[in-house]
Coordinates of C-alpha atoms in Angstrom, one line a residue:
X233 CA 36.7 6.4 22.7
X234 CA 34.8 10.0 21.6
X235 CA 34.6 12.1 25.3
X236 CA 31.6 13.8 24.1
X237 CA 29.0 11.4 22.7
X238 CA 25.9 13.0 21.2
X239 CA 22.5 11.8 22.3
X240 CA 20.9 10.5 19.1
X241 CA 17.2 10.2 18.7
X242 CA 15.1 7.1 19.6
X243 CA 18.4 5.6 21.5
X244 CA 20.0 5.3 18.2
X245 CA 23.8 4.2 18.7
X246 CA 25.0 6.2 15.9
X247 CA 24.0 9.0 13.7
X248 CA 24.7 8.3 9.8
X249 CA 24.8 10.1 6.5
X250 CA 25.8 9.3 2.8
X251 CA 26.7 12.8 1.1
X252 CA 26.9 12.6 -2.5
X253 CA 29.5 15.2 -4.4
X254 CA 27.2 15.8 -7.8
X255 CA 30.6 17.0 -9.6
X256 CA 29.6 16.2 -12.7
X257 CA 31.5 17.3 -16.0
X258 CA 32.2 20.3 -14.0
X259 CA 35.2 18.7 -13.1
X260 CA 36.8 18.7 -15.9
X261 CA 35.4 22.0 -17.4
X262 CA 37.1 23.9 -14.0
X263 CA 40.3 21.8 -15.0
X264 CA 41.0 22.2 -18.5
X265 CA 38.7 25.7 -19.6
X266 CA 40.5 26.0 -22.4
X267 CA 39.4 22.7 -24.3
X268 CA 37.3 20.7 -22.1
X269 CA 34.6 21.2 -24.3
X270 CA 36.1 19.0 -26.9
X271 CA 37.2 16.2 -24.3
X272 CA 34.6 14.0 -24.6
X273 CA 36.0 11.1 -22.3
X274 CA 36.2 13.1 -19.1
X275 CA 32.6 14.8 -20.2
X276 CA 31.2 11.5 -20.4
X277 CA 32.2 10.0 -17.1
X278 CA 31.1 13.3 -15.3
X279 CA 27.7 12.9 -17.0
X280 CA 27.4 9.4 -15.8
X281 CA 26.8 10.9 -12.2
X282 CA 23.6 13.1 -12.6
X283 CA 22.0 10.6 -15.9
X284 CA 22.3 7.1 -14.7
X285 CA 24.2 7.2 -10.9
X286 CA 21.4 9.8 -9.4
X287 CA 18.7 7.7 -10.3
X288 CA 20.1 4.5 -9.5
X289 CA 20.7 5.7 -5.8
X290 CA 17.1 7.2 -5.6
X291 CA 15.7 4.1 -6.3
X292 CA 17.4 2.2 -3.3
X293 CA 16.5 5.3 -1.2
X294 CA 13.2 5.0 -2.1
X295 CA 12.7 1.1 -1.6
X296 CA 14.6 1.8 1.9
X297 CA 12.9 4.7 3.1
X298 CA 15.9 6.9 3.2
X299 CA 16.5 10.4 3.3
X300 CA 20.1 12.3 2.4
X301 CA 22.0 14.7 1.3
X302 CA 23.5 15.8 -2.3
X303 CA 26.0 18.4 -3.0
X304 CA 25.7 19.6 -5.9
X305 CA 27.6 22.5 -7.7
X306 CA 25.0 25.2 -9.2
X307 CA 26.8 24.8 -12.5
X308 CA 26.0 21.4 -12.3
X309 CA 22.1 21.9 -11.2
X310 CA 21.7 24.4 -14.2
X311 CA 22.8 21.5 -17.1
X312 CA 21.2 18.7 -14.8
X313 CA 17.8 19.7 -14.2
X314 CA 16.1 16.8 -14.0
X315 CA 18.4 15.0 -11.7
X316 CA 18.0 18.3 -9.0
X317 CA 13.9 17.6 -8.9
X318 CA 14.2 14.0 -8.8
X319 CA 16.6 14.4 -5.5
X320 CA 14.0 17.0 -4.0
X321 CA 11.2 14.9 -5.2
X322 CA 12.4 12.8 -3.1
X323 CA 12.7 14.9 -0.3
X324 CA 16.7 14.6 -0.3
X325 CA 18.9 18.0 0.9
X326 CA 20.8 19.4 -1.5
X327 CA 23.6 21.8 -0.5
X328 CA 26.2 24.7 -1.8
X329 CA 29.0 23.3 -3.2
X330 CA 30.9 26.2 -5.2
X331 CA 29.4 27.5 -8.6
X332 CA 31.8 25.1 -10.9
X333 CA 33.5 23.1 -8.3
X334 CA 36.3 26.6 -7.9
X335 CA 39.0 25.5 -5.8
X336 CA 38.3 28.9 -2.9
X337 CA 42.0 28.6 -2.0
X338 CA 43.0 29.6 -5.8
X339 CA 40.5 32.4 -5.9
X340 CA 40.5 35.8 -4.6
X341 CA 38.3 36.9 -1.6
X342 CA 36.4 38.9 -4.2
X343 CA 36.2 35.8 -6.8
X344 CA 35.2 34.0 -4.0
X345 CA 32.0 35.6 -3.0
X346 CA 30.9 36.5 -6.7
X347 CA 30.9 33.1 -7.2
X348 CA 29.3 31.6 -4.1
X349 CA 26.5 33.9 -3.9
X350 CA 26.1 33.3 -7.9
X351 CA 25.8 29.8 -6.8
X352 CA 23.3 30.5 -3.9
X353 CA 20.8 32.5 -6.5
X354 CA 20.8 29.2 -8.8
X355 CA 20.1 27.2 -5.2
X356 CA 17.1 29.4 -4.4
X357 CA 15.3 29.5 -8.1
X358 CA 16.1 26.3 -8.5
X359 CA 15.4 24.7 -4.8
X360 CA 12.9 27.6 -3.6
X361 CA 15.1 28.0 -0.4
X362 CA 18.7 28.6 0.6
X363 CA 20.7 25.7 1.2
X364 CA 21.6 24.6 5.1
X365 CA 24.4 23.1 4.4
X366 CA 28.3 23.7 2.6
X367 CA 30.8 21.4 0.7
X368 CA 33.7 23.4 -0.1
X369 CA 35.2 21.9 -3.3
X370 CA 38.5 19.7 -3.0
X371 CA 37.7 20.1 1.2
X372 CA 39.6 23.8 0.8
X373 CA 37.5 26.2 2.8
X374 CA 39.4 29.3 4.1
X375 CA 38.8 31.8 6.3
X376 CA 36.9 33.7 3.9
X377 CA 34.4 30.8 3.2
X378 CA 33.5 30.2 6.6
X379 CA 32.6 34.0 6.8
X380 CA 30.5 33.9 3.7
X381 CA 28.6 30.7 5.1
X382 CA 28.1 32.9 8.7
X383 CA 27.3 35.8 6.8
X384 CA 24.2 33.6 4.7
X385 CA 23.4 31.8 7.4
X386 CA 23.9 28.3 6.6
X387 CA 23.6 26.1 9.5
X388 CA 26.6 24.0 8.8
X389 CA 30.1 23.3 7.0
X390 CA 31.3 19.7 5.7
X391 CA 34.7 20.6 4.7
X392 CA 36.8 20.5 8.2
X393 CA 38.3 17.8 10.0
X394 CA 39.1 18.6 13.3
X395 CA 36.9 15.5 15.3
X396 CA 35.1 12.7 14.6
X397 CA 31.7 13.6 15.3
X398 CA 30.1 17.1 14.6
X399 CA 31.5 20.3 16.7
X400 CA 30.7 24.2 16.6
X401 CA 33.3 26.6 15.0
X402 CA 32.7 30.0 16.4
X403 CA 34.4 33.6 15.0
X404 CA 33.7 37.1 15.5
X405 CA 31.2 36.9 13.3
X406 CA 29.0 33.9 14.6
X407 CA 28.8 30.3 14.4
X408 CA 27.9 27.3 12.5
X409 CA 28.3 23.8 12.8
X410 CA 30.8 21.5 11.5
X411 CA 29.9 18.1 9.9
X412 CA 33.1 16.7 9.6
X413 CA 34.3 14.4 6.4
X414 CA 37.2 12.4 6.2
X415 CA 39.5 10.3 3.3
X416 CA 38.6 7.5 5.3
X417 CA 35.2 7.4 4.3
X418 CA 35.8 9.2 0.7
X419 CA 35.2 7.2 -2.4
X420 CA 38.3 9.2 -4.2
X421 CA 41.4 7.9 -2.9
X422 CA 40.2 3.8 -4.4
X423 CA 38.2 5.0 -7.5
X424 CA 39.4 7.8 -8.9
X425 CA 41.5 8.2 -12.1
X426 CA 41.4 11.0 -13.6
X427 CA 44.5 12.2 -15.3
X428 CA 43.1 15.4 -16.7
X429 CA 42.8 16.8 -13.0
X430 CA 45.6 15.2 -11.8
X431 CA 44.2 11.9 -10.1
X432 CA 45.9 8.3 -11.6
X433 CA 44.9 6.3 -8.3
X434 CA 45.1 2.5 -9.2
X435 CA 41.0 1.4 -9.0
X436 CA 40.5 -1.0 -6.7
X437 CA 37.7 -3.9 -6.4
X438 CA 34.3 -2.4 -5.7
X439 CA 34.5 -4.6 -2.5
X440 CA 37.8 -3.2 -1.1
X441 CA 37.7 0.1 -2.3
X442 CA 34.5 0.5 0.3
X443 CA 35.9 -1.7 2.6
X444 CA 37.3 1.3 4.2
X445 CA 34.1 3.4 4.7
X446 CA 32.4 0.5 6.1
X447 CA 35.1 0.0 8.2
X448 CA 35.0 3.6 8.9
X449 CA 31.3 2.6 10.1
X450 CA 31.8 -0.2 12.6
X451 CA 34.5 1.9 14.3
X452 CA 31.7 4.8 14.6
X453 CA 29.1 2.5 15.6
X454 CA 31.0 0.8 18.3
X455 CA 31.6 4.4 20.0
X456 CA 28.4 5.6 18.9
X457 CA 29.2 8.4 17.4
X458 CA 28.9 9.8 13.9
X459 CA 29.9 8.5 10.0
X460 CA 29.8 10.0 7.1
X461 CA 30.1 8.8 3.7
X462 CA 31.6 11.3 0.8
X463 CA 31.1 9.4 -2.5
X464 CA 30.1 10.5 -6.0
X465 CA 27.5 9.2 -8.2
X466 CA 29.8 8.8 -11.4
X467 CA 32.3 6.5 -9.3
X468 CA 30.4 4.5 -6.3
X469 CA 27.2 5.2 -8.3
X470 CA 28.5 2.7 -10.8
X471 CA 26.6 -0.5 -10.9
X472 CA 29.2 -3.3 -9.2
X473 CA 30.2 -0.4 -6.5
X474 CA 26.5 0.5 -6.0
X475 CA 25.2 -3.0 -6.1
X476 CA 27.9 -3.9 -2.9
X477 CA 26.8 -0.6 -1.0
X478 CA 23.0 -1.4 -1.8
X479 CA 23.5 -5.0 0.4
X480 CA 25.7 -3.2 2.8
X481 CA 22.6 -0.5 3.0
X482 CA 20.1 -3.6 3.4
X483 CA 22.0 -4.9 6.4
X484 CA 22.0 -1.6 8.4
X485 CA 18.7 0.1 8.1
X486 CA 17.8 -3.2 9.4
X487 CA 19.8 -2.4 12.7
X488 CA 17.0 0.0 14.7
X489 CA 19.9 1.3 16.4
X490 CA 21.5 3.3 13.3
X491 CA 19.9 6.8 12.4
X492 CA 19.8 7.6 8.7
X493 CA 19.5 11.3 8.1
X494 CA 20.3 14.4 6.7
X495 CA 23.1 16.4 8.1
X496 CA 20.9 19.6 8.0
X497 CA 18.4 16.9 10.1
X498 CA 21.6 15.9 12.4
X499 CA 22.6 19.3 12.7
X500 CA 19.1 20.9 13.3
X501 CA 18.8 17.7 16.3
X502 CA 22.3 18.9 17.7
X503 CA 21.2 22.9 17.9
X504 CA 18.0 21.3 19.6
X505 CA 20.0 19.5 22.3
X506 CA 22.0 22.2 22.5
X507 CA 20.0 24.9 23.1
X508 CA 17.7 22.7 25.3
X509 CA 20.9 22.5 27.3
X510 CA 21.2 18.6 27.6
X511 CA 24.3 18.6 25.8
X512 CA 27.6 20.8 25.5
X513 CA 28.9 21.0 21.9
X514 CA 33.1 20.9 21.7
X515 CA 33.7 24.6 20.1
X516 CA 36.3 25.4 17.9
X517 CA 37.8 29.0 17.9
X518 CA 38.6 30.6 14.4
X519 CA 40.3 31.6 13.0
X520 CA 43.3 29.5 13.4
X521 CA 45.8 31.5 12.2
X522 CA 45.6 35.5 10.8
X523 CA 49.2 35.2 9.1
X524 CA 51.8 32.7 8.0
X525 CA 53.5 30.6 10.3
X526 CA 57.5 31.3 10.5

């Protein structure tokens, strides 16, 4: 079912990475600027992600010997210090995701890169390197973000979803990978609600609310290609959502045939094949578009 299978390492049947969105109380603060400092509520469930849903997933990466990524907002990584050296303590990626979670479709091109390269100062004194990898906030890249990412040379974007299993997007300008998410696999849609930012979805069951990224899985698995989970700590870090995905974890690092990694690990492994010349990344042309569509 996916034409263009990557090779993964060690025979592996399918490549896999859980990418955690470290919003935050950022959220809300982006939302509301006006008063969010005096909604204690939506501060509160924001902080839950970096103080007590950070270090409860460390702990089952630790006891199962896995490595991933975090995206983290530099806002964030400024007011939650000690969750950013306990995810590079344990040698987890962290990547760019916007300075306070800024929407880049609502900004100017200007706003824009003030605020990214504000973001990618914080990375480096905090991190001691420039992020790999790119979230955009909300998924909304533009044209102007992938420039920016070209421009810094970040190896890849997880914003776009134009395949199931990574692809090259290639401009003027250069290239980069694409690590592509999807609301299949996104924690959102079943757990979020969050009036303040517009979000009222009805919670579901910890159970069937990741029913759908481990279905997501199995259908990746079976064509071995490539899955992706997009979850934050202060929803699927909670303890009965993290307590089903730890025995979901359990059952699959078990299976020799799954590779847990890093995307800037699955990315760096597809630029090796690819420049090896054993395999023939699917290439994406941008941009799309250059005006509106009539």
């Amino acid at each position: 079912m996916i034409r263009n299978p990557i090779p993964w390492p060690n025979g592996a049947r399918c490549a896999c990475a859980i990418t955690f969105d470290v919003d935050a109380d950022s959220l809300i603060h982006i939302a509301r600027p006006k008063d969010s400092f005096d909604r204690l509520y939506p501060i509160t469930m924001g902080r839950y992600g970096p103080t007590v849903g950070v270090p409860r997933i460390l702990q089952t990466y630790r006891r199962l010997g896995l490595k991933q990524s975090f995206f983290m907002p530099a806002w964030t990584m400024q007011r939650y210090p000690d969750a950013v050296e306990a995810i590079l303590e344990g040698g987890h990626e962290i990547g760019h995701h916007g300075y306070i979670h800024e929407d880049p479709t609502e900004i100017s091109s200007a706003e824009q890169r003030e605020a990214f390269e504000r973001a990618l100062g914080v990375h480096v004194a905090m991190t001691g390197r420039k992020p790999r990898g790119y979230r955009a906030p909300v998924y909304n890249a533009n044209q102007t973000t992938i420039d920016l990412l070209i421009e810094h040379g970040f190896v890849y974007d997880s914003s776009l979803m134009a395949d199931d299993i990574p692809y090259l997007m290639r401009t003027a300008r250069g290239s980069l990978y694409e690590m592509p998410p999807h609301w299949g696999s996104d924690d959102w849609p079943p757990f979020a609600h969050y009036a303040e930012i517009g979000y009222m979805m009805p919670v579901k069951a910890p159970s069937e609310g990741l029913a759908a990224s481990f279905e997501e899985f199995e259908a990746a698995y079976e064509a071995g290609g490539f899955w992706m989970g997009i979850w934050h700590p202060f929803l699927t870090g909670r303890l009965a959502r993290w307590r089903v995905v730890e025995r979901w974890l359990e059952r699959i690092v078990a299976d020799d045939k799954v590779w847990f990694a890093p995307l800037e690990d699955i990315a760096a492994h597809i630029d090796g094949l690819v420049k090896a010349g054993t395999y023939q990344v699917r290439t994406e042309t941008l941009p799309y578009f250059t005006q509106p569509v009539s």
